[in-house]
Amino acid sequence: MTIGIYGLSSQSGIAFFADYANKGHKVIGYARGSEHGKAVVDAIQTAGGVNLERPQNSNHEESKFVPLGENVVTNNIEKLVNESDIIIIALPSIYQEGAVLDMVSVPAMRNKRIPIVLSPSRTIASPYLWQHLGDHYPIVCFSTCPYSCKRPTLNTSIIKRRKRTWVISLEGTFTQEQVRMVKTLFPQAAVTHTPALTSLNNIGSVFHCATYLLNLSAIENAEKENRVFSFYMEGIAQRPEVGEVLEQIDQVRLQIADKLGMSVFGLRSNPREDIWRKLTNGLRALESEHEDDIDILRTIRKKFTEYLNNSVLSAQHWLDITYGVVREEGETLSSAIGRTPTYQSNSVPQRRYVEEDIPTGLVPIEALAKMLDIDCTCITEIIDMYNSIYNDDIRNRGRNLNGFDKEDVFNYLKNGVY
């Protein structure tokens, strides 16, 4: 198959490109024809490939230069659409609709019904995209980006780690060949046909928005002092009062899932810690037994997470299964964040934490909570704080579900039918 990457110039875009090219896949990396997009394509073509940097890791993967070979980097949208069998949109979720509008200008997009992958989709993406692509167009929604990655130069990707496992929802109508293609590309992912499992497992909306806004003065002071502000350590681990707000937001998300009849871990009224403990203890025992065989490890993790990822997880439970931060019952989110190795370095605040995660995270979650008569004051206050600080109306341009019938939305989330 030929894998298209829309968003080669993003952090995750070059990570996808480098990782799949390194594995021997045919890859087409597309960057828009902006000044930056042209510079990215030129830098990779001039170097003849990309630098893939890997810190020390349990899979013993070393840093290397990945030559371009038969792979392609381009600013030509027709080449991307006409030659790709599947297209990964590696852009912040606020740009996904624009990317789709760009691609549907090429007739082959609809004619071939090329599956698109949203990495990640955030909350309730497909109904908005189907308005442009047509009903039941095949869309793969990620619950999270599969990489923890950085991009230090135009032709370099640092993949700090691949996430242990994550869920993908197949939304729309897929052929058997398309399903096989998705499972081949993402063997570590648990596959579901229930969109709520990706829409409501939107951890970015929990971690990013309130943390950024409640630490805004400290972030701005650090910038003035030319000092790095450690987003997760200084912003959450060292500020338990911020962690408390994040937990309140998290509980709204879990209450929505519970009212929709989903399996939930971490809901205060029914945490299900005993079941979680049995599952994760069994997983870790098998991981220890097969720690030297990555293929067996992937199979084991997938089997366990096919059950776990049929649930909506609290932030603490998500840290456990995603980053291996073993769950300690009763622990605060601030403390769990402080124990998460991947957050202890290079975690810098980014403006997209509010510009993306509010309109495609908190806004639709607030709308769902109101539909279900769930108190979402904690979320409303954060959205209102953003509007006040930036003199904006971010609800109006976010996924506010205006114009969507309530029962249709619930049916989509539970059954994938809209």
XYZ file of N, CA and C in Angstrom, residues 4 53 56 71 83 96 121 136 149 151 159 169 184 200 224 233 262 306 314 336 367-368 390 412:
72
model
N -0.280 7.965 2.501
C -0.174 9.409 2.353
C -0.162 10.077 3.723
N 15.605 10.183 15.106
C 16.334 10.078 16.361
C 15.498 9.334 17.391
N 17.379 6.115 24.048
C 17.490 4.723 24.478
C 16.099 4.178 24.781
N 10.302 6.928 -1.738
C 9.294 7.743 -1.070
C 9.311 9.163 -1.627
N -2.291 9.082 -5.618
C -1.395 7.933 -5.462
C -1.494 7.232 -4.115
N -8.379 19.857 10.586
C -8.787 18.657 9.857
C -9.860 18.959 8.817
N -8.412 12.468 16.520
C -9.641 13.108 16.042
C -10.196 14.120 17.026
N -21.180 8.246 5.527
C -20.519 6.948 5.730
C -19.147 6.853 5.071
N 6.595 12.815 20.333
C 7.622 13.180 19.362
C 7.888 14.682 19.334
N 10.160 17.817 16.761
C 10.772 18.092 15.462
C 11.782 19.233 15.636
N 11.470 10.654 17.909
C 10.377 9.864 18.465
C 10.823 9.416 19.855
N -11.265 4.068 16.251
C -12.644 3.742 15.865
C -12.767 3.847 14.348
N -3.023 -3.593 9.536
C -1.614 -3.817 9.202
C -0.762 -2.627 9.617
N -14.681 10.273 23.599
C -14.709 10.547 25.033
C -13.411 10.189 25.736
N 9.418 35.677 29.294
C 10.152 36.940 29.467
C 11.552 36.700 30.007
N 5.199 19.325 34.831
C 5.787 19.308 36.176
C 5.427 20.576 36.961
N -21.727 3.448 28.580
C -20.404 2.913 28.299
C -19.788 2.320 29.560
N -8.007 -4.861 24.165
C -9.286 -4.964 23.467
C -10.440 -4.860 24.464
N -10.440 7.070 33.210
C -10.051 8.313 33.876
C -8.629 8.667 33.474
N 0.183 11.585 40.096
C 0.389 10.639 38.995
C 1.154 11.278 37.848
N -21.172 20.661 25.455
C -22.454 20.512 24.759
C -23.102 19.173 25.096
N -22.307 18.098 25.135
C -22.839 16.783 25.490
C -23.342 16.761 26.931
N -8.779 36.266 25.679
C -8.433 36.473 24.275
C -9.513 37.218 23.485
N -24.859 8.186 17.067
C -23.524 8.169 16.455
C -22.476 7.707 17.463
